[in-house]
Short mmCIF file of N, CA and C and ligand atoms in Angstrom, two decimals:
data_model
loop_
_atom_site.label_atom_id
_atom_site.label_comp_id
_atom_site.label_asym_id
_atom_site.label_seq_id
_atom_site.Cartn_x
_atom_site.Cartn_y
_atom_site.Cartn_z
N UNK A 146 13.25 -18.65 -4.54
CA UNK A 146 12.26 -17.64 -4.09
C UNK A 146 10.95 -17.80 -4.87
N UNK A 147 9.41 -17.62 -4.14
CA UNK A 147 8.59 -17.99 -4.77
C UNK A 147 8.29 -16.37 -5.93
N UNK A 148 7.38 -16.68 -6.48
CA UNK A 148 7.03 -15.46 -7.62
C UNK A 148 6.27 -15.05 -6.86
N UNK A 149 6.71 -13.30 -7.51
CA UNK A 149 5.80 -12.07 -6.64
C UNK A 149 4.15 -12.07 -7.30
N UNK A 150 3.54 -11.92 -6.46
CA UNK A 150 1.74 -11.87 -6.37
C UNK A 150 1.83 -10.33 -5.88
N UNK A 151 2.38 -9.29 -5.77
CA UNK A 151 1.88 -8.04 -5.28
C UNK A 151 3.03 -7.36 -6.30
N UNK A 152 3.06 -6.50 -6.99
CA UNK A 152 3.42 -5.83 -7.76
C UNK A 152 3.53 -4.20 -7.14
N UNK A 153 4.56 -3.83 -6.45
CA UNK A 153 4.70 -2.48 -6.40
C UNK A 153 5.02 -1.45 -6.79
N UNK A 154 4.77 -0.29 -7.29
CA UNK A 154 5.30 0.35 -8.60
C UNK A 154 5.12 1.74 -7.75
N UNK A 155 6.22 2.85 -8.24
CA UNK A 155 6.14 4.20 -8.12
C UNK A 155 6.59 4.78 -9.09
N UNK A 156 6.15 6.03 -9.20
CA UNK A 156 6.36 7.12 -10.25
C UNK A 156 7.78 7.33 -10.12
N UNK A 157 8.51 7.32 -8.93
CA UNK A 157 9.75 8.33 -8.93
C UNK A 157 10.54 6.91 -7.93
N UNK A 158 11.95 7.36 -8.34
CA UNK A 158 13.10 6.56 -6.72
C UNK A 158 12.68 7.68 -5.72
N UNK A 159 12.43 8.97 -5.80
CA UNK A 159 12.00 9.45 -4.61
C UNK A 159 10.86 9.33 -3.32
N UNK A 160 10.13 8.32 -4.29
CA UNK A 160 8.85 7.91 -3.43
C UNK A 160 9.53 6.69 -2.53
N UNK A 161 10.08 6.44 -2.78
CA UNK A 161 10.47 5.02 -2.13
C UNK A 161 10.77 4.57 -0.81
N UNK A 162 11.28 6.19 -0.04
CA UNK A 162 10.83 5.97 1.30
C UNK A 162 9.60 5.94 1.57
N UNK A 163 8.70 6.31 1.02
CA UNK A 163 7.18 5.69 1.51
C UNK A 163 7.16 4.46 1.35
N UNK A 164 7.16 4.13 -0.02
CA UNK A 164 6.68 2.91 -0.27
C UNK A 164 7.37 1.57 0.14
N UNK A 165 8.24 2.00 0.64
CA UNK A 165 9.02 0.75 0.93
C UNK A 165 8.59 0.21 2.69
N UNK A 166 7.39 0.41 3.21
CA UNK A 166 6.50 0.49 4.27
C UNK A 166 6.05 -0.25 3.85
N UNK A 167 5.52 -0.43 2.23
CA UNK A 167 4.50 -1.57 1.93
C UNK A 167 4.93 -2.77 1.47
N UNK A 168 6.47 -2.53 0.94
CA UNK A 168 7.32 -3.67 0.67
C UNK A 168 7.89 -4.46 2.56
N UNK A 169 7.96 -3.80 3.55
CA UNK A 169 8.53 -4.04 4.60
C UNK A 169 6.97 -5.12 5.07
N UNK A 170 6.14 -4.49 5.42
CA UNK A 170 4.67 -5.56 5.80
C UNK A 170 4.85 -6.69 4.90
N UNK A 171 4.68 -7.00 3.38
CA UNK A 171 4.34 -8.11 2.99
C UNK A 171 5.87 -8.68 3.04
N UNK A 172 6.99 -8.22 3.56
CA UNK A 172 8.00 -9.39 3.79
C UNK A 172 7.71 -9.92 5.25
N UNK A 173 7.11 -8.46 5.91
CA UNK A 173 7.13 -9.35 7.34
C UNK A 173 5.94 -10.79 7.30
N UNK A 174 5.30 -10.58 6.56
CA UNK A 174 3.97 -11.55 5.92
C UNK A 174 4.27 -12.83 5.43
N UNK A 175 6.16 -12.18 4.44
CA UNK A 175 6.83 -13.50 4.00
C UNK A 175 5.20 -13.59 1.95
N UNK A 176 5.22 -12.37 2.00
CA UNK A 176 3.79 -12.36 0.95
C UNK A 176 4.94 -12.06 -0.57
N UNK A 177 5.12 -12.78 -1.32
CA UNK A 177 6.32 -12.18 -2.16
C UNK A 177 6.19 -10.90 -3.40
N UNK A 178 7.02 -10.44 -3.38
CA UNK A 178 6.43 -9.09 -4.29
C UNK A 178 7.46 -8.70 -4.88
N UNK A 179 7.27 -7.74 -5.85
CA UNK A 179 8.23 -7.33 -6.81
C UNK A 179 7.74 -5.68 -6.46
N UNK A 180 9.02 -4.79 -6.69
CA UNK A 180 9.00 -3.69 -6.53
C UNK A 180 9.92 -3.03 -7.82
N UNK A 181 9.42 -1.70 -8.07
CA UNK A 181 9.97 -1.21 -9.13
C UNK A 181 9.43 -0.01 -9.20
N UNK A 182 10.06 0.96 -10.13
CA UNK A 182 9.54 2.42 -10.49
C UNK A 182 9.18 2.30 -11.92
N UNK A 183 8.10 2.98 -12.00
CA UNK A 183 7.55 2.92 -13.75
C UNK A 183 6.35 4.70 -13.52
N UNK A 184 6.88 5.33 -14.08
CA UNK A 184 6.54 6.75 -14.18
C UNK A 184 4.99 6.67 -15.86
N UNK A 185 4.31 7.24 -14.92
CA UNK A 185 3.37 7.54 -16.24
C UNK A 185 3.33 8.23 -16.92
N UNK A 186 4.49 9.49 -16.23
CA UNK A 186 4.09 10.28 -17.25
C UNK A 186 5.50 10.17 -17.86
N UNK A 187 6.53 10.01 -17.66
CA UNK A 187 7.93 9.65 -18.13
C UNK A 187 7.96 8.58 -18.54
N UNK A 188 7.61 7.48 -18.24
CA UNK A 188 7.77 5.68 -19.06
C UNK A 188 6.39 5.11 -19.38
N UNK A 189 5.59 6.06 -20.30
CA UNK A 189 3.76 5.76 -19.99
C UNK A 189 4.06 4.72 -20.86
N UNK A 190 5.25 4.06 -21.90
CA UNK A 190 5.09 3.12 -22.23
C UNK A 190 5.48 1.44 -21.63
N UNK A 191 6.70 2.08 -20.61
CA UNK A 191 6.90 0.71 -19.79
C UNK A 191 5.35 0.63 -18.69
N UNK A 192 4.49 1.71 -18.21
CA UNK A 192 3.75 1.66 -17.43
C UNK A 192 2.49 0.43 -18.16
N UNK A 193 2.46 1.11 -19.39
CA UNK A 193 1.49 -0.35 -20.46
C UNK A 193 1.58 -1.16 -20.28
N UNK A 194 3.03 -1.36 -20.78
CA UNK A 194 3.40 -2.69 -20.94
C UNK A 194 3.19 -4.06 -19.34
N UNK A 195 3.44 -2.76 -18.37
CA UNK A 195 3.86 -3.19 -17.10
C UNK A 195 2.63 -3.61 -16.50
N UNK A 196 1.46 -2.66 -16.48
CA UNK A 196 0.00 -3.13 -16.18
C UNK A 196 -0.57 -3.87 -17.36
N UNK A 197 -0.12 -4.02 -18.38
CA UNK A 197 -0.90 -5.02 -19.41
C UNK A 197 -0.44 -6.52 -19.21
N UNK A 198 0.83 -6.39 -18.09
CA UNK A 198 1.43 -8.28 -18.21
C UNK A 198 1.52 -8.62 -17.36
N UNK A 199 0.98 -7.94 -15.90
CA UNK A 199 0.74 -7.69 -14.81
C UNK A 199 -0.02 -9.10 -14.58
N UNK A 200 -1.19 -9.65 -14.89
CA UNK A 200 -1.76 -10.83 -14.62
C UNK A 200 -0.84 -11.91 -15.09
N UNK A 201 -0.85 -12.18 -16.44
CA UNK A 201 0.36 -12.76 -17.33
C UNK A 201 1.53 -13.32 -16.44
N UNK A 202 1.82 -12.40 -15.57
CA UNK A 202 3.33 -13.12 -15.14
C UNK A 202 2.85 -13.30 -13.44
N UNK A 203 1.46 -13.38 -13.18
CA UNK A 203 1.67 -13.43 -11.91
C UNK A 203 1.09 -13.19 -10.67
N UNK A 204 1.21 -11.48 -11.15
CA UNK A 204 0.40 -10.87 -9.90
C UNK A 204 -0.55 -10.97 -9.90
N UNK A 205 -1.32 -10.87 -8.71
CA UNK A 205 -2.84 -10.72 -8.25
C UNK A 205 -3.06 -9.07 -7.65
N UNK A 206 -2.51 -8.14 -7.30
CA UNK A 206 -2.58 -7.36 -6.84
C UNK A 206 -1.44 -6.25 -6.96
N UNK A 207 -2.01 -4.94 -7.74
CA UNK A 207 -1.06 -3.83 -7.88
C UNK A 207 -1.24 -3.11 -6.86
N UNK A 208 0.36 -2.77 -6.28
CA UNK A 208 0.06 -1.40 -5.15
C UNK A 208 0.81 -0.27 -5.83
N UNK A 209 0.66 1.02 -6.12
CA UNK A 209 1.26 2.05 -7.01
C UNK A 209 1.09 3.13 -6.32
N UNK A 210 2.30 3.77 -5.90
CA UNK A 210 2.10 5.13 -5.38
C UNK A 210 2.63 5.94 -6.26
N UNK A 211 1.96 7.70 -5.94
CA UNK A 211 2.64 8.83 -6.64
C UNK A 211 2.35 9.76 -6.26
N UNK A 212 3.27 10.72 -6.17
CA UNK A 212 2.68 11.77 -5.87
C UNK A 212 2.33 13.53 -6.92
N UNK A 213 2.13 14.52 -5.71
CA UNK A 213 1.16 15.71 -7.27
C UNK A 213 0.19 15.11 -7.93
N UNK A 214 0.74 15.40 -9.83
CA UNK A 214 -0.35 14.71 -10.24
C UNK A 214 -0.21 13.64 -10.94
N UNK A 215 -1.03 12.62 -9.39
CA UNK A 215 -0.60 11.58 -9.32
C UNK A 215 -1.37 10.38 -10.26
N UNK A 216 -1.26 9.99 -11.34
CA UNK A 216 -2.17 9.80 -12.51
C UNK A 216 -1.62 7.97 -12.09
N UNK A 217 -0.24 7.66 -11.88
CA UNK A 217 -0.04 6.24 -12.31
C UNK A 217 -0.68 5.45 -11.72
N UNK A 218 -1.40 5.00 -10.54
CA UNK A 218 -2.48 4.22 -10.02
C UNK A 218 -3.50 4.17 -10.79
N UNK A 219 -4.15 5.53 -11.57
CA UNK A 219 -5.54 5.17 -12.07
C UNK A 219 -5.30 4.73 -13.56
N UNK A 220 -3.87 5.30 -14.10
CA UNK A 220 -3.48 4.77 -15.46
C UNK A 220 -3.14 2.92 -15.50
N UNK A 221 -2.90 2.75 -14.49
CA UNK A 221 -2.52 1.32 -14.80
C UNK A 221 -3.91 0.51 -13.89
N UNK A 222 -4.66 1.57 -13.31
CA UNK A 222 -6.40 0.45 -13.28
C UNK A 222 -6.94 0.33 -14.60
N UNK A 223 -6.39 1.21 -15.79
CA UNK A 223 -7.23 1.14 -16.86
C UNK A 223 -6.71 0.25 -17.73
N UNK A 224 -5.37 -0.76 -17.09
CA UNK A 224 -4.78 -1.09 -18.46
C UNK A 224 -5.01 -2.73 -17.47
N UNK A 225 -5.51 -2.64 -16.50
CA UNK A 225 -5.54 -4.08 -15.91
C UNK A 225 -7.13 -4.57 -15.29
N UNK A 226 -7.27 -5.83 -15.03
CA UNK A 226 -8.54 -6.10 -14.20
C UNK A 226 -8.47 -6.53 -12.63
N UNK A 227 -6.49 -6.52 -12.41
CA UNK A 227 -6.20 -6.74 -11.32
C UNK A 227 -6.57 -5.63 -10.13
N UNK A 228 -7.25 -5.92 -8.92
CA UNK A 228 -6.88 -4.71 -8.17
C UNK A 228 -5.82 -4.15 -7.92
N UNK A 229 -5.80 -2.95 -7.95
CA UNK A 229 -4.91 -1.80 -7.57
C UNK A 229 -5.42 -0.59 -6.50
N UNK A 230 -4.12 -1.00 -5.94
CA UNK A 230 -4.36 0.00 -4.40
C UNK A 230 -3.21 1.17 -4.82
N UNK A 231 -3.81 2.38 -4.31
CA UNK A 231 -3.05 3.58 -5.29
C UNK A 231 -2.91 4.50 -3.59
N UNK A 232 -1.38 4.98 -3.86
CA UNK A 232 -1.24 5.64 -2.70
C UNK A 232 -0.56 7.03 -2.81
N UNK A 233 -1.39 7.83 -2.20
CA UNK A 233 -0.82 9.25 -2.72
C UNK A 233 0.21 9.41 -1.67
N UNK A 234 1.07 10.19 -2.31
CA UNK A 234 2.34 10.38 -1.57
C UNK A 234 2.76 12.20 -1.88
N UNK A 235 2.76 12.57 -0.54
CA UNK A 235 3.67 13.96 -0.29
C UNK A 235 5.24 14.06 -0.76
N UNK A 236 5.26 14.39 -2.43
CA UNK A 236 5.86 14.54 -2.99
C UNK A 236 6.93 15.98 -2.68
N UNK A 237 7.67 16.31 -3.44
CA UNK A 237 8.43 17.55 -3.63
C UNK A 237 7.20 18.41 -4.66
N UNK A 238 6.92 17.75 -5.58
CA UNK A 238 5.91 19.07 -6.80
C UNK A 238 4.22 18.80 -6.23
N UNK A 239 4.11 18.29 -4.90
CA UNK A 239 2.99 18.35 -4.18
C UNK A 239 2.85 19.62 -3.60
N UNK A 240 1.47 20.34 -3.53
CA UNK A 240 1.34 21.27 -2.90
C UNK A 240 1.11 21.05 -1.29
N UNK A 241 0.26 20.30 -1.31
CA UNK A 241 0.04 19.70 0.42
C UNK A 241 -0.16 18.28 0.81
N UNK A 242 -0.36 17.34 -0.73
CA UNK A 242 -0.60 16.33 -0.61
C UNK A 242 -2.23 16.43 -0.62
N UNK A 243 -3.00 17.17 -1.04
CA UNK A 243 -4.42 16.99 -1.73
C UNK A 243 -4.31 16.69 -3.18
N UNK A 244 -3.49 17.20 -3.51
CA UNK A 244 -3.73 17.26 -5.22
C UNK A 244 -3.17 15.36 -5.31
N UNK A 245 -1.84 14.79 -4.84
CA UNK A 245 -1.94 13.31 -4.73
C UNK A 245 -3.18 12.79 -4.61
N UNK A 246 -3.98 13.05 -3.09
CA UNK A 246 -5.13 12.46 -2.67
C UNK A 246 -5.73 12.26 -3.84
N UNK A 247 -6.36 13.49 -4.14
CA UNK A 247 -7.30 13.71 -5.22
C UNK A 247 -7.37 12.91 -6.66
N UNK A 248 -6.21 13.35 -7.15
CA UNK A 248 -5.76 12.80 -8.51
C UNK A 248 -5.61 10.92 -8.29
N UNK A 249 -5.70 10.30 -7.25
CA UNK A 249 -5.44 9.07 -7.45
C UNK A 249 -7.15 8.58 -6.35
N UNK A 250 -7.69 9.45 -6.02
CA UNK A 250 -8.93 9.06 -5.26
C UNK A 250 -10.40 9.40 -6.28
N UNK A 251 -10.39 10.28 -7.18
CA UNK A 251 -11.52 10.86 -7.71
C UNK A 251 -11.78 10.38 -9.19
N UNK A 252 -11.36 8.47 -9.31
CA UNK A 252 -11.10 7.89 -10.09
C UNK A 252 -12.65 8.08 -11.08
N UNK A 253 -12.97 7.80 -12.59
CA UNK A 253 -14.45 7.92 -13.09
C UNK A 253 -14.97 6.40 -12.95
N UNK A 254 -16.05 6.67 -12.63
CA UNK A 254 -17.02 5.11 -12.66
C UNK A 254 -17.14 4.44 -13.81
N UNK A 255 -16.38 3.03 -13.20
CA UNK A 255 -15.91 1.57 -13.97
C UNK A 255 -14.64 1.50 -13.82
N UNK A 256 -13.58 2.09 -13.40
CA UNK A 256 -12.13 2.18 -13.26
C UNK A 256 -11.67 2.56 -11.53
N UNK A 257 -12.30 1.65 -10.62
CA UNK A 257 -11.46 1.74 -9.53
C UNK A 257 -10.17 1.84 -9.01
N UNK A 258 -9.84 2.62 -8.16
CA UNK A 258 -8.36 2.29 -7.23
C UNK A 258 -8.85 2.50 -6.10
N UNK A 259 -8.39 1.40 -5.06
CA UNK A 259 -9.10 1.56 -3.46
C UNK A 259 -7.74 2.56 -3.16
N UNK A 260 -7.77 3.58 -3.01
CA UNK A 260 -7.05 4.69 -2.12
C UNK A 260 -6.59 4.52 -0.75
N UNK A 261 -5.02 4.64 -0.46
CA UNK A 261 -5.13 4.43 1.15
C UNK A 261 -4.68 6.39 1.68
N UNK A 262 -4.57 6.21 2.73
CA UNK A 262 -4.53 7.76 3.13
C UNK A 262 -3.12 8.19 2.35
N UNK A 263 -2.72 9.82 2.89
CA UNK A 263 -1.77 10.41 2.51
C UNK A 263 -0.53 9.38 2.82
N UNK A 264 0.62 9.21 2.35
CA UNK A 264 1.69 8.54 2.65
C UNK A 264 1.39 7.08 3.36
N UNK A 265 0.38 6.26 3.30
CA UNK A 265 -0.36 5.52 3.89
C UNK A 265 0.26 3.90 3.25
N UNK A 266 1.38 3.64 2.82
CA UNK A 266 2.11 2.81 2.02
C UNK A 266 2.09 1.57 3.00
N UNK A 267 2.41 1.08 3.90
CA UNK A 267 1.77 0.40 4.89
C UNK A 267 0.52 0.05 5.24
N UNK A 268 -0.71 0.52 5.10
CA UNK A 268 -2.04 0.38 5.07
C UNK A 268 -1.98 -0.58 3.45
N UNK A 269 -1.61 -0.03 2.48
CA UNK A 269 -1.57 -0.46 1.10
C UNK A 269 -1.27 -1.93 1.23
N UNK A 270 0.44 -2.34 1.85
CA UNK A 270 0.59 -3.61 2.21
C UNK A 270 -0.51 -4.35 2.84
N UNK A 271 -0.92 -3.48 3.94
CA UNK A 271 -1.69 -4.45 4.68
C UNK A 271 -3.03 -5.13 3.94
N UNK A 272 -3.46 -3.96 3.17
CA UNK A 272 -5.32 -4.14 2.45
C UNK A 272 -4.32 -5.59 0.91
N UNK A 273 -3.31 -5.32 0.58
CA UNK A 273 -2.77 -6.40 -0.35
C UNK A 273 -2.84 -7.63 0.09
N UNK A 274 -2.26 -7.85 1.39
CA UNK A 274 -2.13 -9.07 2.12
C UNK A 274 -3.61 -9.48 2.87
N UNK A 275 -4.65 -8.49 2.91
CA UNK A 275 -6.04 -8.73 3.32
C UNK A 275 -6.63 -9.53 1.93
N UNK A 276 -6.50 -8.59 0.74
CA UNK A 276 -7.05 -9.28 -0.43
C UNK A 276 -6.70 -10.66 -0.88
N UNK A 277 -5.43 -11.02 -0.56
CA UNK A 277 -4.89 -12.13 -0.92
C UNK A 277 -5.20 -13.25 0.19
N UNK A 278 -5.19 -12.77 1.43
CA UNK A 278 -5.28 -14.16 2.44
C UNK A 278 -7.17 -14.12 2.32
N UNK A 279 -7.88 -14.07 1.40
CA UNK A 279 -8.98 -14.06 1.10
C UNK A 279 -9.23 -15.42 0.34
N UNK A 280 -8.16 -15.69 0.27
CA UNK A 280 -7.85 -17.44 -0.50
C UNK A 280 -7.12 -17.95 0.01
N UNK A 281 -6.50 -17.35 0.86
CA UNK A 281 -5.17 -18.66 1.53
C UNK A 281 -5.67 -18.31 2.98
N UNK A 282 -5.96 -19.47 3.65
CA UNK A 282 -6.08 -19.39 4.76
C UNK A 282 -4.50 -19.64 5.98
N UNK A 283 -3.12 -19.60 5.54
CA UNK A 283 -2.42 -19.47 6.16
C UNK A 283 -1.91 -18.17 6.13
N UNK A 284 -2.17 -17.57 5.18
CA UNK A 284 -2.16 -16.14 5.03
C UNK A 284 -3.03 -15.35 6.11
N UNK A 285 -4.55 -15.77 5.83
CA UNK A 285 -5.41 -14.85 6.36
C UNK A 285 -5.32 -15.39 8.24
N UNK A 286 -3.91 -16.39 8.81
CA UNK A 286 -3.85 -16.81 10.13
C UNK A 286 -3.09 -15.84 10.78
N UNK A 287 -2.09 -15.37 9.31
CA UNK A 287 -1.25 -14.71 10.13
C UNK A 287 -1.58 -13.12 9.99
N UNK A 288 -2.66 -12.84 9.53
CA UNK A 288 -3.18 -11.21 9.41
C UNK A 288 -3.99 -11.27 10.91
N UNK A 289 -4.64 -12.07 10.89
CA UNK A 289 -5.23 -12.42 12.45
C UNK A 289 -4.66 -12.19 13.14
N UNK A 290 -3.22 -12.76 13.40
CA UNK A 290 -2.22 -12.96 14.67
C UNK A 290 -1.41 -11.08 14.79
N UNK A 291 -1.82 -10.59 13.64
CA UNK A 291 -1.40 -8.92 13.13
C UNK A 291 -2.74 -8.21 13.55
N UNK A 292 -3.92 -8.38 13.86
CA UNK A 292 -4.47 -7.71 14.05
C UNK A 292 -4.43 -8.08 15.62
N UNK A 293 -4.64 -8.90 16.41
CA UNK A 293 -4.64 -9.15 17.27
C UNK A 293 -3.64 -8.60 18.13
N UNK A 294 -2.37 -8.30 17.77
CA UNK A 294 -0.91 -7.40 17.81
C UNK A 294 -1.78 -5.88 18.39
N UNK A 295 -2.82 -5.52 16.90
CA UNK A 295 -3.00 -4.12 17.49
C UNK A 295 -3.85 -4.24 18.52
N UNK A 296 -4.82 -5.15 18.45
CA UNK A 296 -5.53 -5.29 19.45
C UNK A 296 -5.07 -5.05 21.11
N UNK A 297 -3.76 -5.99 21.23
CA UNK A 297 -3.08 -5.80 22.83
C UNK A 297 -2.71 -4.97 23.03
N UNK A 298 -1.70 -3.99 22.01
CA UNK A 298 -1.28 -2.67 21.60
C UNK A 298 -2.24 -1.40 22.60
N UNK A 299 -3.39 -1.57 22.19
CA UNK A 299 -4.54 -0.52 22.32
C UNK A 299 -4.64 -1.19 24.00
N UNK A 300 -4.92 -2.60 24.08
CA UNK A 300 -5.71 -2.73 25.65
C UNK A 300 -4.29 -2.23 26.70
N UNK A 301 -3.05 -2.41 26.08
CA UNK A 301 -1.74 -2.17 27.39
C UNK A 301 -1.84 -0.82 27.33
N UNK A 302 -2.22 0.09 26.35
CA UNK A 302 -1.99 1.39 26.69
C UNK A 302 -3.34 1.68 27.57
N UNK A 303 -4.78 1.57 27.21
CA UNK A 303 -5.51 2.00 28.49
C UNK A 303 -5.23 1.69 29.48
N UNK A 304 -4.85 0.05 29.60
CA UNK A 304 -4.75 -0.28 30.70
C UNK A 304 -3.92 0.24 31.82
N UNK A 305 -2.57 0.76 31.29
CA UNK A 305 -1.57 1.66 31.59
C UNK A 305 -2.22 3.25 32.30
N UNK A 306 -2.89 3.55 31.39
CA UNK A 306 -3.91 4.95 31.22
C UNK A 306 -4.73 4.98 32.59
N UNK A 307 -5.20 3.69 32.94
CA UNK A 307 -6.02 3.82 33.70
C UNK A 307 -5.99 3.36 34.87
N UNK A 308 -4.74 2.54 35.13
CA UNK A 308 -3.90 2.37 36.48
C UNK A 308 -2.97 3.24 37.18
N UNK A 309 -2.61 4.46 35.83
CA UNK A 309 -1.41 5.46 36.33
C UNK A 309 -2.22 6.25 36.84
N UNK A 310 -3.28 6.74 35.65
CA UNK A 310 -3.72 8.22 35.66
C UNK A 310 -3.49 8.58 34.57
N UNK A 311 -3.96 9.73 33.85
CA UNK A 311 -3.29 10.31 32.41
C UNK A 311 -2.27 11.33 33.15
N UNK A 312 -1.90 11.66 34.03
CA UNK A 312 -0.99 12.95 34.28
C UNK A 312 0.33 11.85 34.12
N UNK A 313 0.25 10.34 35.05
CA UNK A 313 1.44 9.97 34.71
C UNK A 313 1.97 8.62 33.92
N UNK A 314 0.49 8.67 32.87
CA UNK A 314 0.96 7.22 31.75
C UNK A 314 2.38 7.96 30.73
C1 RP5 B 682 5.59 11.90 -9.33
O1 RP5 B 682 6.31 13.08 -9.18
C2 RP5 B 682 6.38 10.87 -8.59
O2 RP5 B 682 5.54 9.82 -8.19
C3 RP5 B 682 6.94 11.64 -7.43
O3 RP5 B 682 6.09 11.53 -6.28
C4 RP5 B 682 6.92 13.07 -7.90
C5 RP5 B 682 8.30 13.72 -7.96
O4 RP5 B 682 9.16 12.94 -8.74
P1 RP5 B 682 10.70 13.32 -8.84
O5 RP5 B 682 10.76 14.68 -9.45
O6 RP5 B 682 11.23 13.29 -7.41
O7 RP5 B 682 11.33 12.25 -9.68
O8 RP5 B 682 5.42 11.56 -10.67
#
């Protein structure tokens, strides 16, 4: 198996039905990745260690979700120069899933995380596998052949839409 280039990390095993949306895209991609839980505020020392060796062993790209207050995306932009895509997730100690948003979107200037929407762990895969086929052009053939997917997606449903009628698409 080749070595993981996308590094996925969550605060909790409870996030993991989200995130495992973003582990499912970069296999369908065949993009290799490592997945794991590392809590910031419970393992803020494996989280160090974990964004400090993060280049070191590999990756090019952190994806980190969490949810509430969701600190581990912007804690491990500060301990790396790799991008990190940070995904808030509608937790159990979430109030609505703003305070996620927030806490992993309202990062201070010089310390980015590109944010994907609420529970948006799939978008995360996808913007990973965008950043990366930014150098591999067999990569960036088959994001093509994925966008193009949504592309027909969208034209069969008007097209549908507009041969039935909307009363009976
Ligand atoms: C966050 O607290 C985690 O990322 C998770 O979304 C949330 C709840 O964690 P558990 O109490 O389910 O472990 O740090």
């Amino acid at each position: 198996m080749s070595k993981p280039v996308v590094g996925i990390i969550m605060g909790s095993q409870s996030d993991l039905k989200i995130m495992k949306e973003a582990a499912e895209f970069l296999e369908e991609l065949e993009v290799p990745f490592e997945l794991t839980v590392v809590s910031a505020h419970r393992t803020p020392q494996r989280m160090a260690d974990y964004a400090s060796s993060a280049r070191g062993r590999g990756l090019k790209v952190i994806i980190a979700g969490a949810g509430g207050a969701a600190h581990l995306p912007g804690m491990v932009a500060s301990f790396t120069t790799l991008p990190v895509i940070g995904v808030p997730i509608k937790s159990s100690n979430s109030i609505d899933g703003w305070d996620s948003v927030l806490s992993i979107l309202q990062m201070p200037s010089g310390v980015p995380v590109a944010t994907v929407a609420l529970n948006g762990a799939r978008n995360a895969g996808i913007l990973a596998a965008q950043i990366l086929g930014a150098e591999s052009k067999p990569l960036a053939k088959k994001l093509e052949a994925f966008k193009t997917s949504l592309r027909k997606k969208v034209e069969e449903s008007f097209r549908n839409i507009e041969k039935k009628g909307w009363k009976e698409a």
